[in-house]
Backbone as JSON, one array per atom type, in Angstrom:
{
  "sequence": "MKIGLFGFGKAGKAVASVILQNKDHSLQWIYRKSSRSSARDAADFLGVESNDPGHFYSEKKMSVEELLEEHPVDAIIDFSSQDGIYTYGESAAQKKVRIISAISHYSDKEVRFLNKLAQKATVFWSPNITLGINYLLYAAQFLKKIAPSVDIEIVEEHFKDKQGISGTAIRIADVLDLKDEKINTIRAGGIVGKHEVIFGFPFQTVRLIHESISRDAFGNGALFAAEHLINKKPGFYKFEDLLHPYFKV",
  "N": [[170.36, 166.13, 219.37], [168.96, 163.34, 217.79], [169.94, 160.01, 217.87], [170.7, 156.94, 216.23], [172.03, 153.68, 216.65], [174.1, 151.3, 215.1], [175.43, 148.16, 215.65], [176.74, 146.52, 218.41], [178.99, 145.6, 219.7], [182.17, 145.43, 221.38], [183.22, 148.04, 220.86], [180.85, 149.32, 220.06], [179.27, 149.2, 222.39], [180.78, 150.87, 224.07], [180.54, 153.3, 222.72], [177.76, 153.68, 222.84], [177.49, 154.06, 225.6], [178.85, 156.5, 225.97], [177.22, 158.25, 224.46], [174.8, 158.05, 225.86], [175.46, 159.32, 228.2], [175.78, 161.89, 227.44], [174.45, 165.07, 227.52], [173.51, 166.64, 225.45], [172.68, 165.13, 223.35], [170.68, 162.36, 222.18], [170.35, 158.92, 222.58], [168.44, 157.01, 220.7], [167.88, 154.39, 219.82], [169.22, 151.02, 219.48], [170.14, 148.96, 216.9], [170.14, 145.57, 216.16], [171.38, 142.4, 214.98], [170.9, 140.17, 216.51], [168.37, 139.09, 218.8], [168.74, 138.84, 221.41], [168.55, 140.02, 224.61], [168.01, 140.87, 227.82], [167.62, 143.18, 229.07], [165.77, 146.2, 229.49], [166.46, 148.51, 228.12], [169.33, 150.22, 226.63], [170.63, 151.73, 228.59], [169.99, 150.39, 230.97], [171.24, 147.95, 230.42], [173.94, 148.69, 230.28], [174.34, 149.85, 232.7], [174.08, 152.6, 233.12], [173.17, 155.87, 234.11], [170.52, 157.41, 232.65], [168.12, 159.23, 230.71], [167.5, 158.64, 228.16], [165.78, 156.92, 225.48], [166.98, 154.59, 224.18], [166.36, 151.97, 223.23], [166.49, 148.47, 222.39], [166.39, 146.99, 219.21], [165.62, 144.37, 216.96], [166.64, 142.95, 213.86], [165.26, 140.72, 213.27], [162.73, 141.1, 214.12], [161.88, 143.6, 213.35], [161.97, 145.65, 210.49], [164.47, 147.78, 208.96], [163.34, 149.89, 207.58], [160.81, 150.12, 208.81], [161.67, 150.76, 211.37], [162.95, 153.29, 211.06], [160.8, 154.74, 210.26], [158.96, 154.61, 212.38], [160.53, 155.34, 214.55], [162.14, 157.87, 214.16], [165.4, 159.3, 213.46], [168.13, 161.67, 213.65], [170.67, 161.07, 212.93], [172.68, 158.22, 212.05], [174.93, 156.13, 213.63], [177.46, 153.96, 212.84], [178.85, 151.07, 213.95], [179.02, 148.46, 213.21], [179.51, 146.11, 210.99], [181.46, 145.31, 208.03], [179.63, 144.88, 205.95], [177.37, 146.02, 206.94], [176.39, 148.48, 206.07], [174.8, 148.0, 203.89], [172.49, 147.14, 205.0], [171.08, 149.31, 206.09], [171.64, 151.56, 204.55], [170.35, 152.55, 202.07], [167.73, 153.1, 202.96], [168.2, 155.0, 204.99], [169.45, 157.08, 203.55], [167.39, 157.79, 201.85], [165.64, 158.99, 203.6], [167.11, 161.15, 204.34], [168.77, 160.91, 206.52], [171.65, 161.45, 208.43], [174.63, 159.68, 207.88], [177.04, 158.08, 209.71], [179.84, 156.43, 209.58], [182.0, 154.18, 211.19], [183.46, 152.03, 210.43], [186.26, 149.95, 210.22], [187.42, 149.0, 207.88], [186.66, 149.11, 204.44], [185.8, 147.57, 201.35], [186.46, 148.34, 197.87], [183.99, 148.17, 196.72], [182.11, 148.77, 198.78], [182.88, 151.4, 199.29], [182.21, 152.64, 196.9], [179.46, 152.34, 197.1], [178.92, 153.95, 199.34], [179.54, 156.45, 198.24], [177.52, 156.59, 196.36], [175.26, 156.75, 198.03], [175.83, 159.2, 199.12], [175.0, 161.02, 197.28], [172.46, 161.62, 197.93], [172.35, 161.96, 200.68], [174.02, 163.11, 203.71], [177.05, 161.75, 204.19], [179.47, 160.17, 206.13], [182.7, 158.82, 206.66], [185.11, 157.21, 208.61], [187.96, 155.31, 209.15], [189.21, 155.15, 211.62], [187.79, 156.66, 214.2], [188.58, 158.27, 216.25], [189.53, 161.39, 217.69], [192.22, 161.95, 218.23], [193.85, 160.25, 216.59], [193.34, 161.29, 214.13], [194.36, 163.86, 214.34], [197.01, 163.09, 214.46], [197.35, 162.14, 211.85], [197.23, 164.54, 210.41], [199.51, 165.9, 211.41], [201.53, 164.14, 210.61], [201.4, 164.31, 207.82], [202.18, 166.97, 207.42], [204.86, 166.89, 208.3], [205.94, 165.12, 206.48], [205.81, 166.68, 204.17], [207.69, 168.6, 204.76], [210.02, 167.11, 204.89], [210.4, 165.27, 202.46], [211.92, 163.04, 201.65], [212.47, 161.47, 203.83], [212.95, 158.5, 205.84], [210.25, 156.34, 206.56], [208.33, 154.47, 208.82], [205.56, 152.5, 209.85], [203.93, 151.45, 212.76], [201.56, 149.3, 214.05], [199.48, 148.33, 216.73], [197.32, 145.97, 218.19], [194.6, 144.22, 219.89], [194.8, 140.68, 220.54], [193.03, 139.08, 218.96], [192.3, 140.54, 216.74], [191.79, 140.73, 213.3], [193.79, 140.88, 210.33], [195.42, 143.79, 208.78], [195.17, 146.9, 210.4], [192.59, 149.23, 209.57], [193.14, 151.87, 210.06], [195.94, 152.02, 210.03], [196.4, 151.43, 207.35], [195.18, 153.64, 206.26], [196.89, 155.69, 207.19], [199.22, 154.98, 205.81], [198.32, 155.41, 203.2], [197.84, 158.23, 203.09], [200.41, 159.12, 203.4], [201.6, 158.2, 201.22], [202.76, 155.61, 201.13], [203.8, 152.19, 200.79], [202.04, 149.16, 201.69], [203.85, 147.44, 202.81], [205.34, 148.89, 204.53], [204.05, 148.88, 206.88], [204.05, 147.68, 210.1], [202.92, 145.05, 212.04], [201.51, 144.25, 215.19], [200.11, 141.93, 217.4], [198.7, 141.44, 220.44], [197.6, 140.38, 223.63], [195.2, 142.44, 225.23], [195.31, 144.89, 223.88], [193.95, 147.98, 223.11], [194.31, 149.77, 220.95], [197.01, 151.01, 219.15], [198.98, 153.29, 217.37], [201.88, 154.14, 215.61], [203.99, 156.41, 214.01], [207.04, 156.46, 212.54], [209.64, 158.58, 211.85], [212.57, 158.44, 210.27], [215.4, 160.17, 210.38], [218.76, 161.08, 209.28], [220.33, 161.81, 211.59], [218.61, 161.91, 213.69], [215.44, 161.01, 215.19], [211.96, 161.11, 214.75], [208.96, 160.49, 216.4], [205.58, 159.9, 216.08], [202.88, 159.22, 218.04], [199.88, 157.56, 218.76], [197.62, 156.39, 221.13], [194.88, 154.48, 222.02], [193.3, 154.6, 225.0], [190.91, 153.92, 226.08], [187.91, 152.55, 224.74], [185.96, 154.41, 224.77], [186.86, 156.66, 223.54], [186.16, 156.37, 220.89], [183.46, 156.98, 220.96], [183.45, 159.72, 221.66], [184.69, 160.77, 219.41], [182.86, 160.05, 217.42], [180.61, 161.58, 218.16], [181.72, 164.12, 217.85], [181.99, 164.16, 215.07], [179.27, 163.9, 214.33], [178.2, 166.32, 215.31], [179.57, 168.19, 213.79], [178.63, 167.74, 211.29], [176.14, 168.69, 211.05], [175.28, 171.0, 209.59], [176.12, 170.37, 207.08], [175.98, 169.85, 203.56], [174.45, 167.3, 201.43], [176.79, 164.74, 200.69], [180.04, 163.15, 200.48], [182.01, 162.74, 203.19], [185.13, 162.97, 204.99], [187.25, 162.64, 207.91], [189.24, 164.58, 207.78], [188.0, 166.6, 206.39], [186.39, 167.77, 208.28], [188.2, 168.64, 210.15], [189.9, 170.38, 208.81], [189.12, 173.21, 208.71], [189.99, 174.09, 211.23], [192.69, 174.2, 211.04], [193.4, 176.24, 209.44], [195.23, 179.2, 208.85]],
  "CA": [[170.32, 165.31, 218.18], [168.51, 161.97, 218.01], [170.92, 159.13, 217.24], [170.5, 155.5, 216.2], [173.32, 153.0, 216.64], [174.24, 149.96, 214.55], [176.6, 147.5, 216.2], [176.78, 146.57, 219.87], [180.14, 144.85, 220.18], [182.94, 146.16, 222.4], [183.25, 149.46, 220.49], [179.47, 149.82, 220.06], [178.86, 149.4, 223.79], [181.47, 152.07, 224.58], [179.93, 154.45, 222.06], [176.43, 153.84, 223.43], [177.67, 154.61, 226.94], [179.21, 157.91, 225.82], [176.04, 159.0, 224.0], [173.83, 158.05, 226.94], [175.9, 160.26, 229.23], [175.88, 163.23, 226.86], [173.16, 165.76, 227.72], [173.1, 167.36, 224.25], [172.23, 164.19, 222.34], [169.84, 161.28, 222.71], [170.43, 157.62, 221.93], [167.07, 156.56, 220.55], [167.79, 152.94, 219.69], [170.32, 150.21, 218.96], [169.6, 147.93, 216.0], [171.02, 144.42, 216.21], [170.96, 141.16, 214.32], [170.41, 139.28, 217.55], [167.26, 139.58, 219.63], [169.08, 138.51, 222.8], [168.79, 141.09, 225.57], [166.99, 140.86, 228.86], [167.49, 144.54, 229.58], [164.73, 147.01, 228.86], [167.1, 149.44, 227.2], [170.79, 150.22, 226.68], [171.07, 152.28, 229.87], [169.92, 149.28, 231.92], [172.24, 146.95, 230.04], [175.28, 149.2, 230.55], [174.4, 150.39, 234.04], [174.29, 154.05, 233.0], [172.02, 156.72, 234.43], [170.16, 158.2, 231.47], [166.69, 159.29, 230.36], [167.35, 158.31, 226.75], [165.06, 155.67, 225.22], [168.0, 153.57, 224.04], [165.75, 150.65, 223.13], [167.06, 147.5, 221.47], [165.5, 146.45, 218.18], [166.26, 143.29, 216.23], [166.21, 142.83, 212.47], [164.38, 139.56, 213.2], [161.39, 141.5, 214.51], [161.49, 144.87, 212.73], [162.84, 146.05, 209.39], [165.06, 149.11, 209.09], [162.35, 150.84, 207.06], [159.82, 150.32, 209.87], [162.34, 151.42, 212.49], [163.16, 154.71, 210.74], [159.49, 155.38, 210.14], [158.33, 154.69, 213.7], [161.45, 155.95, 215.51], [163.08, 158.64, 213.33], [166.61, 159.86, 214.06], [168.85, 162.65, 212.83], [171.92, 160.46, 212.47], [172.99, 156.84, 212.37], [176.35, 155.85, 213.85], [177.63, 152.55, 212.48], [180.0, 150.31, 214.45], [178.61, 147.06, 213.04], [180.41, 145.28, 210.2], [181.75, 145.83, 206.7], [178.44, 144.83, 205.09], [176.24, 146.63, 207.63], [175.88, 149.64, 205.32], [173.75, 147.55, 202.97], [171.27, 146.91, 205.79], [170.33, 150.54, 206.35], [172.09, 152.69, 203.74], [169.34, 153.09, 201.15], [166.61, 153.64, 203.74], [168.66, 156.21, 205.68], [169.68, 158.13, 202.56], [166.08, 158.21, 201.35], [165.04, 159.86, 204.61], [168.08, 162.22, 204.62], [169.41, 160.69, 207.82], [173.1, 161.49, 208.32], [175.27, 158.39, 208.08], [178.39, 158.22, 210.27], [180.4, 155.07, 209.61], [183.31, 154.02, 211.82], [183.96, 150.7, 210.06], [187.71, 150.09, 210.04], [187.86, 148.72, 206.51], [185.68, 148.85, 203.4], [186.34, 147.26, 200.03], [186.09, 149.36, 196.87], [182.55, 148.04, 196.5], [181.4, 149.54, 199.81], [183.19, 152.82, 199.11], [181.36, 153.1, 195.79], [178.1, 152.42, 197.62], [178.86, 155.15, 200.17], [179.5, 157.6, 197.34], [176.18, 156.62, 195.78], [174.36, 157.26, 199.07], [176.19, 160.6, 199.37], [174.29, 161.87, 196.34], [171.19, 161.97, 198.55], [172.46, 162.23, 202.11], [175.33, 163.44, 204.26], [177.7, 160.48, 204.52], [180.81, 160.34, 206.71], [183.38, 157.57, 206.98], [186.47, 157.29, 209.15], [188.41, 154.0, 209.63], [189.43, 155.33, 213.05], [187.0, 157.87, 214.42], [189.09, 159.04, 217.39], [190.1, 162.69, 217.32], [193.68, 161.93, 218.33], [194.51, 159.63, 215.43], [193.19, 162.18, 212.99], [195.37, 164.89, 214.54], [198.28, 162.46, 214.07], [197.39, 162.13, 210.39], [197.57, 165.89, 209.96], [200.91, 166.18, 211.75], [202.39, 163.3, 209.78], [201.42, 164.87, 206.46], [202.99, 168.19, 207.43], [206.27, 166.53, 208.42], [206.33, 164.51, 205.2], [206.01, 167.77, 203.22], [208.95, 169.27, 205.11], [211.13, 166.19, 204.6], [209.78, 164.26, 201.59], [212.76, 161.87, 201.42], [212.74, 160.82, 205.1], [212.5, 157.11, 205.99], [209.05, 156.29, 207.39], [207.78, 153.17, 209.15], [204.32, 152.55, 210.64], [203.74, 150.31, 213.65], [200.21, 149.28, 214.62], [199.31, 147.29, 217.74], [195.93, 145.75, 218.6], [194.32, 143.03, 220.68], [195.26, 139.44, 219.91], [192.09, 138.47, 218.02], [191.99, 141.41, 215.6], [192.23, 140.14, 212.04], [194.26, 141.75, 209.26], [196.03, 145.09, 209.07], [194.14, 147.86, 210.81], [192.2, 150.22, 208.56], [193.81, 153.13, 210.39], [197.31, 151.94, 209.53], [196.31, 151.53, 205.89], [194.87, 155.05, 205.97], [198.12, 156.45, 207.41], [200.1, 154.67, 204.68], [197.77, 156.05, 202.01], [198.03, 159.69, 203.09], [201.85, 159.38, 203.33], [202.04, 157.6, 199.95], [203.64, 154.5, 201.46], [203.28, 150.86, 200.49], [201.62, 148.42, 202.88], [205.01, 146.78, 203.39], [205.89, 149.78, 205.56], [203.23, 148.72, 208.08], [204.47, 146.59, 210.98], [201.75, 144.68, 212.83], [201.69, 143.53, 216.45], [198.88, 141.48, 218.03], [199.04, 140.93, 221.78], [196.73, 140.65, 224.77], [193.98, 143.22, 225.04], [195.64, 146.25, 223.44], [192.8, 148.61, 222.45], [194.77, 150.25, 219.65], [198.14, 151.95, 219.19], [199.6, 153.53, 216.06], [203.1, 154.94, 215.7], [204.64, 156.74, 212.74], [208.44, 156.72, 212.84], [210.36, 159.31, 210.82], [213.98, 158.2, 210.51], [216.34, 161.1, 209.77], [220.14, 160.61, 209.47], [220.89, 162.03, 212.91], [217.54, 162.06, 214.67], [214.22, 160.27, 214.92], [210.72, 161.72, 215.23], [207.92, 159.48, 216.53], [204.22, 160.36, 216.37], [202.21, 158.06, 218.63], [198.53, 157.69, 219.31], [197.18, 155.17, 221.78], [193.53, 154.52, 222.59], [193.3, 154.07, 226.36], [189.58, 153.37, 226.27], [187.07, 152.62, 223.54], [185.12, 155.6, 224.88], [187.38, 157.64, 222.58], [185.38, 156.24, 219.66], [182.21, 157.7, 221.17], [183.72, 161.16, 221.59], [184.96, 161.09, 218.01], [181.6, 159.93, 216.67], [179.79, 162.75, 218.46], [182.37, 165.26, 217.19], [181.59, 164.09, 213.67], [177.83, 164.18, 214.23], [177.96, 167.74, 215.55], [180.16, 168.99, 212.7], [177.95, 167.43, 210.04], [174.77, 169.19, 211.14], [174.97, 171.95, 208.52], [176.76, 169.97, 205.83], [175.11, 169.43, 202.47], [174.71, 165.92, 201.04], [178.13, 164.55, 200.13], [180.86, 162.13, 201.14], [182.97, 163.45, 204.01], [186.09, 162.25, 205.83], [187.58, 163.4, 209.11], [190.04, 165.77, 207.44], [187.09, 167.66, 205.95], [185.88, 168.43, 209.48], [189.32, 169.25, 210.88], [190.61, 171.36, 208.0], [188.9, 174.62, 209.1], [190.73, 174.41, 212.45], [194.12, 174.33, 210.72], [193.61, 177.42, 208.6], [195.89, 180.3, 209.54]],
  "C": [[169.89, 163.89, 218.55], [169.39, 161.02, 217.18], [170.48, 157.67, 217.32], [171.85, 154.84, 216.05], [173.21, 151.61, 216.03], [175.52, 149.36, 215.09], [176.66, 147.66, 217.7], [177.84, 145.6, 220.39], [180.88, 145.69, 221.21], [182.95, 147.66, 222.11], [181.85, 150.05, 220.56], [178.96, 150.08, 221.47], [179.49, 150.67, 224.37], [180.86, 153.34, 224.0], [178.55, 154.73, 222.63], [176.53, 154.49, 224.81], [177.98, 156.1, 226.89], [178.01, 158.75, 225.42], [175.01, 159.13, 225.13], [174.18, 159.07, 228.02], [176.03, 161.69, 228.73], [174.51, 163.91, 226.91], [172.64, 166.45, 226.45], [172.54, 166.44, 223.17], [171.46, 163.05, 222.99], [170.02, 160.01, 221.9], [169.03, 157.03, 221.88], [166.95, 155.04, 220.52], [169.12, 152.34, 219.25], [169.7, 149.09, 218.14], [170.61, 146.8, 215.9], [170.48, 143.27, 215.38], [170.31, 140.22, 215.33], [169.25, 139.91, 218.31], [167.52, 139.31, 221.1], [169.35, 139.77, 223.61], [167.65, 141.08, 226.58], [166.75, 142.25, 229.41], [166.41, 145.29, 228.81], [165.31, 147.96, 227.83], [168.61, 149.43, 227.43], [171.31, 150.75, 228.01], [171.06, 151.2, 230.95], [171.05, 148.28, 231.67], [173.63, 147.39, 230.47], [175.44, 149.76, 231.96], [174.68, 151.88, 234.07], [173.02, 154.79, 233.36], [171.69, 157.6, 233.24], [168.65, 158.14, 231.27], [166.44, 158.97, 228.89], [166.54, 157.03, 226.59], [166.02, 154.49, 225.1], [167.48, 152.16, 223.91], [166.51, 149.76, 222.14], [165.99, 147.06, 220.47], [166.29, 145.43, 217.36], [165.73, 143.23, 214.8], [165.29, 141.62, 212.28], [162.93, 139.93, 213.5], [160.92, 142.8, 213.85], [162.48, 145.22, 211.63], [163.4, 147.44, 209.65], [164.06, 150.18, 208.64], [161.3, 151.16, 208.13], [160.43, 151.09, 211.04], [162.5, 152.92, 212.25], [161.84, 155.46, 210.62], [158.88, 155.6, 211.52], [159.2, 155.39, 214.74], [162.52, 156.74, 214.76], [164.26, 159.19, 214.13], [167.24, 160.85, 213.1], [170.11, 162.04, 212.22], [171.99, 159.0, 212.88], [174.49, 156.72, 212.54], [176.53, 154.34, 213.7], [178.95, 151.98, 213.0], [179.73, 148.81, 214.26], [179.66, 146.24, 212.29], [180.55, 145.88, 208.81], [180.51, 145.87, 205.81], [177.21, 145.45, 205.74], [175.59, 147.77, 206.85], [174.77, 149.24, 204.36], [172.42, 147.32, 203.69], [170.42, 148.17, 205.88], [170.61, 151.67, 205.37], [171.02, 153.34, 202.88], [168.2, 153.76, 201.92], [167.0, 154.95, 204.43], [168.84, 157.36, 204.7], [168.35, 158.67, 202.03], [165.42, 159.19, 202.31], [165.98, 160.99, 205.04], [168.68, 162.12, 206.02], [170.92, 160.69, 207.62], [173.69, 160.13, 208.68], [176.7, 158.62, 208.55], [178.95, 156.82, 210.46], [181.79, 155.07, 210.23], [183.87, 152.64, 211.54], [185.43, 150.82, 209.67], [188.17, 149.81, 208.62], [186.65, 148.45, 205.61], [186.42, 148.43, 202.13], [185.93, 148.38, 199.07], [184.59, 149.34, 196.61], [181.77, 148.87, 197.51], [181.66, 151.03, 199.66], [182.36, 153.4, 197.98], [179.91, 153.26, 196.26], [177.92, 153.65, 198.51], [178.77, 156.41, 199.31], [178.14, 157.72, 196.66], [175.19, 157.19, 196.78], [174.58, 158.75, 199.29], [175.56, 161.56, 198.36], [172.97, 162.36, 196.92], [171.35, 162.48, 199.98], [173.88, 162.65, 202.49], [175.95, 162.15, 204.79], [179.13, 160.75, 205.0], [181.4, 158.97, 207.0], [184.78, 157.85, 207.49], [186.87, 155.91, 209.68], [188.75, 154.01, 211.12], [188.83, 156.68, 213.41], [187.45, 158.66, 215.65], [189.71, 160.35, 216.9], [191.62, 162.62, 217.26], [194.36, 161.36, 217.11], [194.4, 160.53, 214.21], [194.07, 163.42, 213.11], [196.74, 164.35, 214.11], [198.43, 162.45, 212.55], [197.79, 163.49, 209.83], [199.04, 166.19, 210.2], [201.86, 165.39, 210.87], [202.5, 163.84, 208.36], [202.27, 166.12, 206.39], [204.47, 167.86, 207.47], [206.78, 165.9, 207.12], [206.58, 165.6, 204.14], [207.35, 168.47, 203.47], [210.15, 168.42, 204.7], [210.62, 165.04, 203.74], [210.61, 162.98, 201.42], [213.07, 161.1, 202.71], [212.25, 159.36, 205.09], [211.3, 157.07, 206.94], [208.62, 154.83, 207.58], [206.53, 153.38, 210.02], [204.23, 151.29, 211.49], [202.32, 150.38, 214.21], [200.07, 148.08, 215.54], [197.84, 147.19, 218.14], [195.8, 144.45, 219.38], [194.53, 141.76, 219.85], [194.34, 138.92, 218.81], [191.76, 139.35, 216.81], [192.61, 140.83, 214.33], [192.73, 141.21, 211.06], [194.92, 143.03, 209.74], [194.93, 146.07, 209.42], [193.86, 148.86, 209.69], [192.88, 151.55, 208.8], [195.23, 153.13, 209.85], [197.35, 152.06, 208.01], [196.04, 152.97, 205.48], [196.12, 155.92, 206.14], [199.07, 156.24, 206.24], [199.62, 155.38, 203.41], [198.08, 157.54, 201.97], [199.51, 160.06, 203.0], [202.46, 158.77, 202.07], [203.07, 156.51, 200.19], [202.99, 153.18, 201.05], [202.94, 150.14, 201.79], [202.79, 147.69, 203.56], [205.66, 147.61, 204.49], [205.09, 149.71, 206.86], [203.68, 147.49, 208.86], [203.35, 146.31, 211.97], [202.12, 143.88, 214.07], [200.32, 143.18, 217.01], [199.21, 140.85, 219.38], [197.98, 141.33, 222.79], [195.49, 141.43, 224.41], [194.24, 144.66, 224.64], [194.45, 146.83, 222.67], [193.2, 149.08, 221.05], [195.89, 151.26, 219.81], [198.74, 152.05, 217.81], [200.78, 154.47, 216.24], [203.66, 155.16, 214.3], [206.06, 157.18, 213.07], [209.1, 157.39, 211.63], [211.86, 159.18, 211.12], [214.88, 159.15, 209.71], [217.76, 160.57, 209.99], [220.66, 160.73, 210.9], [219.84, 162.25, 214.0], [216.31, 161.25, 214.25], [213.03, 161.01, 215.52], [209.65, 160.62, 215.26], [206.59, 160.17, 216.88], [203.43, 159.15, 216.84], [200.81, 158.43, 219.1], [198.12, 156.36, 219.9], [195.79, 155.37, 222.36], [193.56, 153.84, 223.95], [191.98, 153.37, 226.64], [188.8, 153.49, 224.98], [186.08, 153.77, 223.61], [185.57, 156.69, 223.91], [186.64, 157.58, 221.26], [184.07, 157.02, 219.77], [182.38, 159.2, 221.06], [183.96, 161.59, 220.14], [183.7, 161.05, 217.16], [180.69, 161.13, 216.91], [180.39, 164.03, 217.87], [181.96, 165.31, 215.73], [180.13, 164.47, 213.49], [177.54, 165.68, 214.36], [178.47, 168.6, 214.4], [179.54, 168.7, 211.34], [176.56, 168.05, 209.97], [174.4, 170.09, 209.97], [175.61, 171.6, 207.19], [175.71, 169.52, 204.81], [175.37, 167.95, 202.16], [176.06, 165.79, 200.35], [178.86, 163.5, 200.95], [182.0, 162.84, 201.88], [183.89, 162.5, 204.77], [186.51, 163.18, 206.97], [188.36, 164.67, 208.77], [189.17, 166.92, 206.95], [186.55, 168.44, 207.14], [186.98, 169.16, 210.23], [189.98, 170.41, 210.13], [190.36, 172.82, 208.42], [189.69, 175.02, 210.35], [192.21, 174.64, 212.19], [194.41, 175.49, 209.78], [194.22, 178.55, 209.43], [195.14, 181.6, 209.29]]
}
């Protein structure tokens, strides 16, 4: 599968590295706002052995329309910003390019836009694209069904400079029908990301914990999504749509 990447921050770099090292997929390009890069391609920049093109392209020198026309891809993975979808969304949907967004938080406006794009293309969005956190979501929902009146608290920990409540924590609260007040936030040092769901029973406590050890986990999750969307029809998909078949008895 030929893949294009939007966003080359800490998470984007980790995702690019994972794709470059995967023999079944090819990182064709990275599209950036900045034109700063002395490296010939992403493999050079990251010090990874790869035959992928992985070229950098800047919106200052080439439009998205030109990029998709001259360097077509099967899927776009987005680790850029909340408004990044407006940069490429229409052009990608027009060309039936699969859109895989890993943006941690969208407003209702962006979600409506994603649904509009999904009328033409296969669109996927996950606030946290790691496999582990999505397994946690499934387990948490099952336990809530078994004990609907249990006390539940969510604790999310991230690096010191992360702003606002994590999109993953908000997603956990949503699926468990909890108010945001049940989310406890910790910001310290360089924590990649940790989420804990605490189920407080009268005489026992159950804790479901997921911790991202490396941002490479985002790359593995993104490729899992890309592979499982290959035969999907146009529509708006979330991670549970891809995992659900594995949980059928």
